[in-house]
Short mmCIF file of C-alpha atoms and ligand atoms in Angstrom, two decimals:
data_model
loop_
_atom_site.label_atom_id
_atom_site.label_comp_id
_atom_site.label_asym_id
_atom_site.label_seq_id
_atom_site.Cartn_x
_atom_site.Cartn_y
_atom_site.Cartn_z
CA MET A 25 -10.36 20.03 35.57
CA ALA A 26 -11.10 20.46 39.24
CA ARG A 27 -13.25 18.98 41.96
CA LEU A 28 -14.66 20.29 45.20
CA ILE A 29 -13.94 18.45 48.41
CA VAL A 30 -16.50 18.96 51.13
CA GLU A 31 -16.23 17.79 54.75
CA GLY A 32 -19.84 17.88 55.85
CA GLY A 33 -21.80 17.82 59.05
CA ARG A 34 -21.53 21.42 60.26
CA PRO A 35 -24.38 23.92 60.44
CA LEU A 36 -23.77 27.03 58.32
CA GLN A 37 -23.68 30.22 60.34
CA GLY A 38 -23.12 33.89 59.66
CA SER A 39 -24.08 36.21 56.85
CA VAL A 40 -23.74 36.14 53.09
CA GLU A 41 -24.04 38.83 50.42
CA ILE A 42 -26.22 37.82 47.46
CA SER A 43 -24.84 38.64 44.00
CA GLY A 44 -26.61 40.08 40.96
CA ALA A 45 -28.99 37.83 39.03
CA LYS A 46 -27.19 35.82 36.37
CA ASN A 47 -30.28 35.30 34.24
CA SER A 48 -31.19 38.96 34.36
CA ALA A 49 -27.64 40.00 33.55
CA LEU A 50 -27.55 37.72 30.48
CA ALA A 51 -30.64 39.37 29.03
CA ILE A 52 -29.61 42.91 29.90
CA ILE A 53 -26.08 42.55 28.55
CA VAL A 54 -27.50 41.52 25.17
CA ALA A 55 -30.12 44.29 25.30
CA ALA A 56 -27.38 46.83 25.99
CA ALA A 57 -26.02 46.04 22.54
CA LEU A 58 -29.26 47.35 21.00
CA ALA A 59 -27.96 50.90 21.64
CA GLU A 60 -26.41 52.55 18.65
CA GLU A 61 -25.58 55.51 20.79
CA GLY A 62 -23.73 55.94 24.09
CA GLU A 63 -22.24 53.55 26.59
CA SER A 64 -23.99 51.25 29.03
CA ILE A 65 -22.40 50.68 32.41
CA LEU A 66 -23.83 47.69 34.23
CA GLU A 67 -23.41 47.14 37.95
CA ASN A 68 -23.97 44.06 40.07
CA ILE A 69 -23.00 41.70 37.25
CA PRO A 70 -22.11 38.35 38.84
CA GLN A 71 -18.83 36.77 37.85
CA GLY A 72 -19.32 33.43 36.20
CA SER A 73 -18.44 31.74 32.96
CA ASP A 74 -21.93 32.21 31.44
CA ILE A 75 -21.49 35.97 31.73
CA GLY A 76 -18.05 35.63 30.17
CA THR A 77 -19.54 33.63 27.29
CA ILE A 78 -22.21 36.21 26.46
CA CYS A 79 -19.57 38.97 26.52
CA LEU A 80 -17.40 36.98 24.11
CA ILE A 81 -20.34 36.47 21.76
CA LEU A 82 -21.01 40.21 21.70
CA ARG A 83 -17.34 40.99 21.21
CA GLU A 84 -17.29 38.68 18.21
CA LEU A 85 -20.18 40.68 16.73
CA GLY A 86 -18.25 43.93 17.11
CA VAL A 87 -19.51 45.21 20.46
CA LYS A 88 -16.89 46.77 22.71
CA VAL A 89 -17.23 45.04 26.08
CA TRP A 90 -14.95 45.39 29.08
CA PHE A 91 -14.94 45.19 32.88
CA ASP A 92 -13.50 48.07 34.87
CA ASP A 93 -11.54 47.57 38.07
CA VAL A 94 -14.61 47.79 40.31
CA GLY A 95 -16.38 45.02 38.40
CA ARG A 96 -18.75 47.17 36.35
CA LEU A 97 -19.38 46.05 32.79
CA HIS A 98 -19.09 48.63 30.02
CA LEU A 99 -20.62 48.14 26.59
CA ARG A 100 -20.50 50.23 23.43
CA ALA A 101 -22.30 48.96 20.39
CA GLU A 102 -22.28 51.78 17.84
CA LYS A 103 -21.55 49.30 15.08
CA LEU A 104 -22.10 45.60 14.78
CA ASN A 105 -19.93 44.12 12.08
CA LYS A 106 -21.14 40.54 11.87
CA PHE A 107 -24.46 38.77 11.95
CA GLN A 108 -23.09 35.27 12.58
CA ALA A 109 -22.55 33.92 16.08
CA SER A 110 -20.06 31.09 16.36
CA TYR A 111 -20.98 27.58 17.37
CA ASP A 112 -18.13 27.27 19.84
CA LEU A 113 -19.61 30.02 22.04
CA VAL A 114 -23.32 29.50 21.50
CA ARG A 115 -23.20 25.77 22.24
CA ARG A 116 -22.12 26.52 25.83
CA MET A 117 -25.32 28.17 26.94
CA ARG A 118 -28.90 28.49 25.89
CA ALA A 119 -29.21 32.20 26.68
CA SER A 120 -26.71 32.88 23.90
CA PHE A 121 -29.70 32.53 21.58
CA TYR A 122 -30.69 36.06 22.70
CA SER A 123 -28.06 37.16 20.20
CA ALA A 124 -30.59 36.17 17.50
CA GLY A 125 -33.11 38.76 18.73
CA LEU A 126 -30.37 41.36 18.91
CA LEU A 127 -29.02 40.66 15.43
CA LEU A 128 -32.46 40.69 13.85
CA ALA A 129 -33.23 44.03 15.50
CA ARG A 130 -29.93 45.66 14.65
CA MET A 131 -28.86 44.02 11.38
CA GLY A 132 -32.04 42.51 9.95
CA GLN A 133 -30.09 39.28 9.63
CA ALA A 134 -28.98 36.57 12.02
CA GLU A 135 -27.14 33.27 11.71
CA VAL A 136 -27.06 31.66 15.09
CA PRO A 137 -26.41 28.02 15.91
CA LEU A 138 -29.14 26.15 17.76
CA PRO A 139 -27.90 26.42 21.35
CA GLY A 140 -26.70 23.91 23.92
CA GLY A 141 -26.81 24.52 27.68
CA CYS A 142 -27.32 22.42 30.77
CA ALA A 143 -27.99 18.73 30.28
CA ILE A 144 -31.58 18.89 31.54
CA GLY A 145 -33.50 17.22 28.80
CA SER A 146 -34.56 18.54 25.46
CA ARG A 147 -34.69 22.36 25.35
CA PRO A 148 -35.74 23.46 21.90
CA VAL A 149 -35.99 27.05 20.61
CA ASP A 150 -39.08 26.53 18.44
CA PHE A 151 -41.11 29.12 20.39
CA HIS A 152 -38.43 31.77 19.78
CA ILE A 153 -38.37 30.93 16.07
CA LYS A 154 -42.16 31.06 15.81
CA GLY A 155 -42.07 34.52 17.42
CA PHE A 156 -39.38 35.82 15.03
CA THR A 157 -41.48 34.58 12.12
CA GLN A 158 -44.50 36.46 13.44
CA LEU A 159 -42.36 39.61 13.61
CA GLY A 160 -41.79 39.16 9.88
CA ALA A 161 -38.48 37.25 9.68
CA GLU A 162 -37.90 34.60 7.02
CA ILE A 163 -36.29 31.65 8.73
CA SER A 164 -34.55 28.48 7.67
CA ILE A 165 -32.62 25.90 9.64
CA GLU A 166 -29.47 24.81 7.86
CA HIS A 167 -26.56 22.74 9.12
CA GLY A 168 -27.49 23.28 12.76
CA PHE A 169 -27.86 27.06 12.33
CA MET A 170 -30.94 29.24 12.36
CA LYS A 171 -30.72 31.66 9.46
CA ALA A 172 -33.10 34.58 9.76
CA GLU A 173 -33.67 37.60 7.63
CA ALA A 174 -36.07 40.53 7.82
CA LYS A 175 -35.79 43.75 5.88
CA GLU A 176 -37.84 45.25 8.66
CA LEU A 177 -39.28 43.66 11.77
CA LYS A 178 -42.94 44.54 12.23
CA GLY A 179 -44.86 44.56 15.51
CA ALA A 180 -47.29 41.69 15.94
CA GLN A 181 -49.58 39.97 18.40
CA ILE A 182 -47.74 36.89 19.66
CA TYR A 183 -48.87 34.16 22.04
CA VAL A 184 -45.87 32.92 24.02
CA ASN A 185 -46.17 29.17 24.42
CA ARG A 186 -45.78 27.86 27.96
CA ALA A 187 -45.01 31.40 29.17
CA SER A 188 -41.42 30.73 28.14
CA VAL A 189 -38.91 33.03 29.84
CA GLY A 190 -36.31 32.89 27.08
CA THR A 191 -38.88 33.46 24.34
CA THR A 192 -40.36 36.47 26.17
CA ILE A 193 -36.88 37.99 26.58
CA ASN A 194 -35.74 37.30 23.02
CA LEU A 195 -38.92 38.80 21.57
CA MET A 196 -38.72 41.86 23.83
CA ILE A 197 -35.19 42.43 22.52
CA ALA A 198 -36.19 41.91 18.88
CA ALA A 199 -39.39 43.99 19.12
CA SER A 200 -37.75 47.00 20.77
CA LEU A 201 -36.56 48.38 17.45
CA ALA A 202 -39.36 46.94 15.30
CA LYS A 203 -41.86 49.06 13.43
CA GLY A 204 -45.12 49.27 15.35
CA THR A 205 -46.34 47.60 18.51
CA THR A 206 -45.79 44.03 19.60
CA VAL A 207 -48.09 42.43 22.14
CA LEU A 208 -46.79 39.37 23.93
CA GLU A 209 -49.64 37.33 25.36
CA ASN A 210 -49.04 34.66 27.98
CA ALA A 211 -45.67 36.32 28.56
CA ALA A 212 -43.34 35.16 31.34
CA LYS A 213 -43.77 37.14 34.56
CA GLU A 214 -40.34 36.38 36.05
CA PRO A 215 -38.49 39.25 37.82
CA GLU A 216 -35.74 38.97 35.18
CA VAL A 217 -38.30 39.96 32.51
CA VAL A 218 -39.31 42.99 34.59
CA ASP A 219 -35.65 43.93 35.10
CA LEU A 220 -35.10 43.80 31.34
CA ALA A 221 -38.19 45.98 30.72
CA ILE A 222 -36.98 48.63 33.18
CA PHE A 223 -33.57 48.61 31.50
CA LEU A 224 -35.06 48.91 27.99
CA ASN A 225 -37.27 51.79 29.11
CA GLY A 226 -34.24 53.53 30.61
CA MET A 227 -32.55 53.22 27.21
CA GLY A 228 -35.51 54.97 25.59
CA GLY A 229 -37.65 51.93 24.85
CA LYS A 230 -41.40 51.70 25.32
CA VAL A 231 -42.27 48.53 27.17
CA ARG A 232 -45.43 48.27 29.26
CA GLY A 233 -46.96 45.47 31.31
CA ALA A 234 -43.84 43.47 32.22
CA GLY A 235 -44.64 41.39 35.29
CA THR A 236 -48.15 40.66 33.96
CA ASP A 237 -48.97 38.15 31.26
CA THR A 238 -49.41 40.82 28.59
CA ILE A 239 -46.41 42.89 27.56
CA ARG A 240 -46.72 45.68 24.97
CA ILE A 241 -43.57 46.80 23.21
CA GLU A 242 -43.84 49.86 21.05
CA GLY A 243 -40.89 49.83 18.69
CA VAL A 244 -38.63 52.91 18.75
CA SER A 245 -36.18 54.15 16.15
CA GLY A 246 -33.14 54.06 18.41
CA LEU A 247 -31.91 53.30 21.93
CA ARG A 248 -29.03 54.72 23.93
CA GLY A 249 -26.68 53.29 26.56
CA ILE A 250 -27.38 53.92 30.26
CA GLU A 251 -26.08 53.04 33.72
CA TYR A 252 -28.00 50.26 35.39
CA SER A 253 -27.77 47.93 38.37
CA ILE A 254 -28.97 44.32 38.04
CA ILE A 255 -31.46 42.87 40.59
CA PRO A 256 -30.26 40.37 43.23
CA ASP A 257 -30.25 36.73 42.20
CA ARG A 258 -33.38 35.05 43.54
CA ILE A 259 -32.04 31.59 42.72
CA GLU A 260 -28.80 32.19 44.62
CA THR A 261 -30.96 33.59 47.46
CA GLY A 262 -33.03 30.41 47.49
CA THR A 263 -29.95 28.22 47.27
CA PHE A 264 -28.46 29.79 50.41
CA MET A 265 -31.82 29.50 52.19
CA PHE A 266 -31.82 25.78 51.46
CA ALA A 267 -28.14 25.52 52.42
CA ALA A 268 -29.04 26.95 55.83
CA ALA A 269 -32.08 24.67 56.05
CA ILE A 270 -30.35 21.39 55.20
CA THR A 271 -27.39 21.98 57.53
CA GLY A 272 -29.54 23.05 60.50
CA GLY A 273 -27.91 26.47 60.25
CA ASP A 274 -28.62 30.11 61.03
CA VAL A 275 -27.75 32.34 58.06
CA THR A 276 -28.53 35.97 57.27
CA LEU A 277 -28.78 36.75 53.57
CA LYS A 278 -27.99 40.33 52.60
CA SER A 279 -29.00 42.33 49.51
CA VAL A 280 -32.06 40.26 48.67
CA VAL A 281 -35.52 41.04 47.34
CA ALA A 282 -37.72 38.92 49.61
CA GLU A 283 -40.78 39.26 47.32
CA HIS A 284 -38.90 37.39 44.61
CA VAL A 285 -38.63 34.30 46.83
CA ARG A 286 -42.05 34.45 48.43
CA VAL A 287 -43.08 30.90 47.59
CA PRO A 288 -39.74 29.31 48.58
CA ILE A 289 -40.06 31.19 51.91
CA VAL A 290 -43.59 29.87 52.46
CA LYS A 291 -42.46 26.33 51.65
CA LEU A 292 -39.44 26.51 53.95
CA GLU A 293 -41.66 27.82 56.74
CA GLU A 294 -43.98 24.88 56.15
CA ALA A 295 -40.93 22.64 56.60
CA GLY A 296 -40.26 24.21 60.01
CA VAL A 297 -37.69 26.88 59.12
CA ILE A 298 -37.98 30.27 60.84
CA ILE A 299 -37.50 33.17 58.43
CA GLU A 300 -37.31 36.79 59.51
CA ARG A 301 -37.38 39.65 56.99
CA LYS A 302 -35.82 43.00 57.65
CA ASP A 303 -35.33 45.58 54.87
CA ASN A 304 -33.32 43.74 52.26
CA GLU A 305 -32.18 40.95 54.58
CA LEU A 306 -33.51 37.52 55.38
CA ARG A 307 -32.49 35.55 58.45
CA VAL A 308 -33.00 31.83 57.96
CA ARG A 309 -32.98 29.61 61.06
CA ALA A 310 -33.40 25.90 60.61
CA PRO A 311 -34.88 23.43 63.08
CA GLN A 312 -33.00 20.31 64.21
CA ARG A 313 -34.79 18.41 61.47
CA LEU A 314 -36.95 19.63 58.58
CA LYS A 315 -40.51 18.37 58.10
CA ALA A 316 -41.62 16.75 54.85
CA ILE A 317 -43.60 18.97 52.44
CA ASP A 318 -45.16 18.67 48.98
CA VAL A 319 -44.11 21.08 46.24
CA GLU A 320 -44.83 21.58 42.55
CA THR A 321 -42.60 23.73 40.33
CA MET A 322 -44.39 26.48 38.41
CA PRO A 323 -43.59 29.56 36.37
CA TYR A 324 -43.13 32.70 38.51
CA PRO A 325 -44.55 33.51 41.03
CA GLY A 326 -44.73 29.75 41.71
CA PHE A 327 -41.94 27.61 43.11
CA PRO A 328 -39.02 27.94 40.64
CA THR A 329 -37.72 24.91 38.79
CA ASP A 330 -34.20 26.23 39.44
CA LEU A 331 -34.68 25.57 43.16
CA GLN A 332 -36.22 22.12 42.74
CA GLN A 333 -32.84 20.40 43.18
CA PRO A 334 -31.76 22.22 46.37
CA LEU A 335 -35.30 21.60 47.66
CA VAL A 336 -35.17 17.84 47.00
CA ALA A 337 -31.68 17.64 48.53
CA SER A 338 -33.00 19.34 51.67
CA LEU A 339 -36.10 17.14 51.88
CA SER A 340 -33.94 14.03 51.56
CA VAL A 341 -33.09 14.46 55.27
CA ALA A 342 -36.52 15.69 56.41
CA GLU A 343 -38.82 13.77 58.70
CA GLY A 344 -41.43 11.97 56.62
CA THR A 345 -42.14 11.58 52.92
CA SER A 346 -42.26 14.55 50.53
CA VAL A 347 -43.64 14.64 47.02
CA VAL A 348 -42.02 17.03 44.54
CA ARG A 349 -43.50 17.45 41.08
CA GLU A 350 -41.36 19.03 38.34
CA THR A 351 -43.50 20.57 35.64
CA ILE A 352 -41.04 22.68 33.63
CA PHE A 353 -38.04 20.54 32.66
CA ASP A 354 -36.88 16.95 32.76
CA ARG A 355 -34.54 17.66 35.68
CA PHE A 356 -34.06 14.60 37.84
CA ARG A 357 -30.75 13.15 36.68
CA TYR A 358 -28.92 14.40 39.76
CA ILE A 359 -31.12 12.21 41.95
CA ASP A 360 -28.94 9.20 41.10
CA GLU A 361 -26.04 11.11 42.65
CA LEU A 362 -28.06 11.98 45.77
CA ARG A 363 -28.86 8.28 46.11
CA ARG A 364 -25.13 7.56 46.18
CA MET A 365 -25.08 9.76 49.28
CA GLY A 366 -27.77 7.65 50.93
CA ALA A 367 -30.92 9.51 49.88
CA ASP A 368 -34.08 7.44 49.49
CA ILE A 369 -35.82 8.94 46.46
CA LYS A 370 -38.02 7.33 43.84
CA THR A 371 -38.88 9.11 40.62
CA GLU A 372 -41.87 8.46 38.43
CA ARG A 373 -42.10 10.57 35.31
CA GLY A 374 -42.13 14.16 36.65
CA THR A 375 -42.53 13.27 40.31
CA ALA A 376 -39.95 12.61 43.02
CA ILE A 377 -41.06 10.76 46.12
CA VAL A 378 -38.56 11.64 48.80
CA ARG A 379 -38.46 9.48 51.92
CA GLY A 380 -36.43 11.42 54.43
CA VAL A 381 -33.41 9.63 55.89
CA LYS A 382 -31.73 10.64 59.17
CA GLN A 383 -28.39 11.46 57.61
CA LEU A 384 -26.69 11.59 54.22
CA THR A 385 -23.19 10.20 53.90
CA GLY A 386 -20.34 11.64 51.84
CA ALA A 387 -19.55 10.00 48.49
CA PRO A 388 -17.87 10.89 45.21
CA VAL A 389 -20.53 12.42 42.93
CA GLU A 390 -20.82 14.01 39.51
CA ILE A 391 -22.40 17.40 38.84
CA THR A 392 -24.79 17.02 35.92
CA ASP A 393 -26.16 20.56 35.55
CA LEU A 394 -25.85 23.96 37.21
CA ARG A 395 -28.64 23.70 39.76
CA ALA A 396 -27.87 20.05 40.43
CA GLY A 397 -24.37 21.23 41.32
CA ALA A 398 -25.79 23.59 43.94
CA ALA A 399 -28.00 20.81 45.32
CA LEU A 400 -25.16 18.29 45.59
CA THR A 401 -22.93 20.88 47.27
CA ILE A 402 -25.46 21.68 49.98
CA ALA A 403 -26.18 17.96 50.41
CA ALA A 404 -22.43 17.43 50.87
CA LEU A 405 -22.30 20.20 53.51
CA ALA A 406 -24.98 18.38 55.49
CA ALA A 407 -23.62 14.85 54.94
CA GLU A 408 -21.47 12.95 57.34
CA GLY A 409 -17.92 12.55 56.03
CA ARG A 410 -16.27 13.63 52.81
CA THR A 411 -17.85 14.26 49.41
CA ASP A 412 -15.86 14.81 46.24
CA LEU A 413 -17.86 16.79 43.68
CA TYR A 414 -16.68 16.29 40.10
CA GLY A 415 -17.62 18.55 37.20
CA VAL A 416 -17.26 21.75 39.21
CA GLU A 417 -16.81 23.80 36.01
CA ILE A 418 -20.60 23.53 35.61
CA LEU A 419 -21.07 25.29 38.97
CA ASP A 420 -18.68 28.03 37.89
CA ARG A 421 -21.12 28.94 35.11
CA GLY A 422 -23.60 30.58 37.42
CA TYR A 423 -22.65 30.96 41.08
CA GLU A 424 -20.34 33.82 41.99
CA LEU A 425 -17.69 32.95 44.61
CA PHE A 426 -19.75 29.95 45.71
CA GLU A 427 -17.08 28.15 47.72
CA GLU A 428 -15.78 31.37 49.28
CA LYS A 429 -19.27 32.34 50.41
CA LEU A 430 -19.84 28.87 51.89
CA GLN A 431 -16.42 28.92 53.58
CA ASN A 432 -17.31 32.25 55.20
CA LEU A 433 -20.39 30.57 56.64
CA GLY A 434 -18.18 27.88 58.19
CA GLY A 435 -18.53 25.29 55.42
CA ARG A 436 -15.48 23.10 54.93
CA ILE A 437 -15.18 23.16 51.16
CA TYR A 438 -12.02 23.23 49.08
CA ARG A 439 -11.14 23.09 45.41
CA LYS A 440 -8.57 20.66 44.13
CA LYS A 441 -7.21 20.15 40.67
CA THR A 442 -8.11 16.73 39.32
CA ALA A 443 -5.20 14.77 37.86
CA GLU A 444 -5.60 14.01 34.17
CA GLY A 445 -3.87 11.33 32.13
CA ARG A 446 -2.31 13.89 29.87
CA ASP A 447 -0.56 15.56 32.86
CA LEU A 448 1.86 12.60 32.81
CA PHE A 449 3.32 13.49 29.43
CA ALA A 450 6.37 15.71 29.32
CA PRO A 451 6.19 18.42 26.63
CA ARG A 452 7.71 17.12 23.39
CA PRO A 453 9.61 19.09 20.83
CA SER A 454 7.31 19.73 17.90
CA ARG A 455 7.88 17.50 14.86
CA LYS A 456 8.41 19.79 11.95
C1 LIG B 7 -35.00 30.16 31.79
C2 LIG B 7 -33.86 30.23 32.77
C3 LIG B 7 -33.75 28.91 33.51
C4 LIG B 7 -35.09 28.54 34.14
C5 LIG B 7 -36.22 28.59 33.11
C6 LIG B 7 -37.59 28.38 33.71
C7 LIG B 7 -32.29 31.76 31.76
C8 LIG B 7 -30.99 31.96 31.09
N1 LIG B 7 -32.65 30.50 32.06
O1 LIG B 7 -34.70 29.15 30.84
O2 LIG B 7 -32.76 29.05 34.51
O3 LIG B 7 -35.02 27.23 34.65
O4 LIG B 7 -36.22 29.87 32.46
O5 LIG B 7 -37.82 29.30 34.71
O6 LIG B 7 -32.98 32.72 32.08
N2 LIG B 7 -39.57 25.48 25.50
C9 LIG B 7 -39.81 24.91 24.27
N3 LIG B 7 -39.47 25.62 23.14
C10 LIG B 7 -38.89 26.85 23.20
C11 LIG B 7 -38.65 27.42 24.48
C12 LIG B 7 -39.01 26.71 25.60
O7 LIG B 7 -40.32 23.80 24.17
O8 LIG B 7 -38.60 27.45 22.15
C13 LIG B 7 -39.98 24.75 26.72
C14 LIG B 7 -38.78 24.34 27.58
O9 LIG B 7 -38.22 23.12 27.16
C15 LIG B 7 -39.42 24.26 28.96
C16 LIG B 7 -40.47 25.37 28.93
O10 LIG B 7 -40.72 25.64 27.55
O11 LIG B 7 -40.07 23.02 29.15
C17 LIG B 7 -40.07 26.66 29.61
O12 LIG B 7 -38.76 27.03 29.18
P1 LIG B 7 -38.24 28.55 29.23
O13 LIG B 7 -39.10 29.31 30.16
O14 LIG B 7 -38.09 29.02 27.85
O15 LIG B 7 -36.80 28.38 29.88
P2 LIG B 7 -35.47 29.08 29.45
O16 LIG B 7 -35.73 30.47 28.99
O17 LIG B 7 -34.68 28.18 28.59
#
């Protein structure tokens, strides 16, 4: 167990390289295992424990997965030898449920535990299951596992409830090798969905319309491995924009796709931040103090729910009162921790009313979920005094080299092992 110690109160300055998109990589790594032929070589895969988890799940199913010494991920999936994913791996992360789409497509059978993931309220997989059923799978839920079987998946017209990202991805994976054409209506339009479609098409798939709300997937009889580079992470991009904003900094973000963060840019500009775009760079210059703004989270291209926490953290020191409405998940638990740092925030059902205070103050806090971890870290960088962030393993799931990148921008942030009771015990000879 470890914690991060942050000495706050310094504006971040300098430049930072944005890593590949975690959520895109998770989908594409699983999709790579659809190929019965050839090897996929994936570039720009961010290091993080979620990526490690998905690789372990695939390895357990018989896929050969390894990183080379320049960080590229290689996958060969000529043969899958198991259709059961283990609870110990799947419980760690919701995206591991993509293995169900893969197994149904490749093996016609899947036994996958109902997944866990971040503690951000109830996150069922009923939409995914409904979609698999419409593709012709027989499904039962037994002992916490989804058991699915389909002699042959058949293309179908499927309405994706709430434009769910995970459901869109899982069904694209499953439908790629199905017989006939699948039409996903009300599909998610997130850039990660588009990235997956481009990858599938490169493998020989036939996916049209990704990025709109209607995606057509014509099933093909086989796919082959290819080389591919993952898009930049728009959530990491946004997180560093808010880190610059909350600390009154001046940060240049490199290797970004500005169009993917259009709404966060507009909102930051409304709050008084100056943002300059040049090629694939964004320079983010913050004013002395941010201005209050109102924001509502929405599916892409709206303001992303994954940036709601860094946004609220930043607005907690803005001038005036902001109103932030969360429409996707129940994601306000971290606000109790921000309050411990002096924030003045009231929550009512899905709405946070943020009364800006002049200054946050350091305090020991607990990271409750991945994006909350990012929010508390940037709050700590802006706060006066020292903050100890507990639960840092959650941050390690999805941000590559987070502390190192912040240190390079002048942030005073260090990792320290947390003492545990069991450290006191000397090793004992085993009793045999
Ligand atoms: C993905 C992202 C996550 C992001 C979210 C919304 C990954 C690995 N994760 O999560 O970072 O915050 O999109 O942009 O890409 N729902 C159901 N039943 C289902 C599926 C979803 O009720 O079967 C609900 C969810 O609880 C939520 C809404 O639908 O309220 C949207 O969720 P969804 O878009 O599926 O999010 P994820 O794919 O889990």
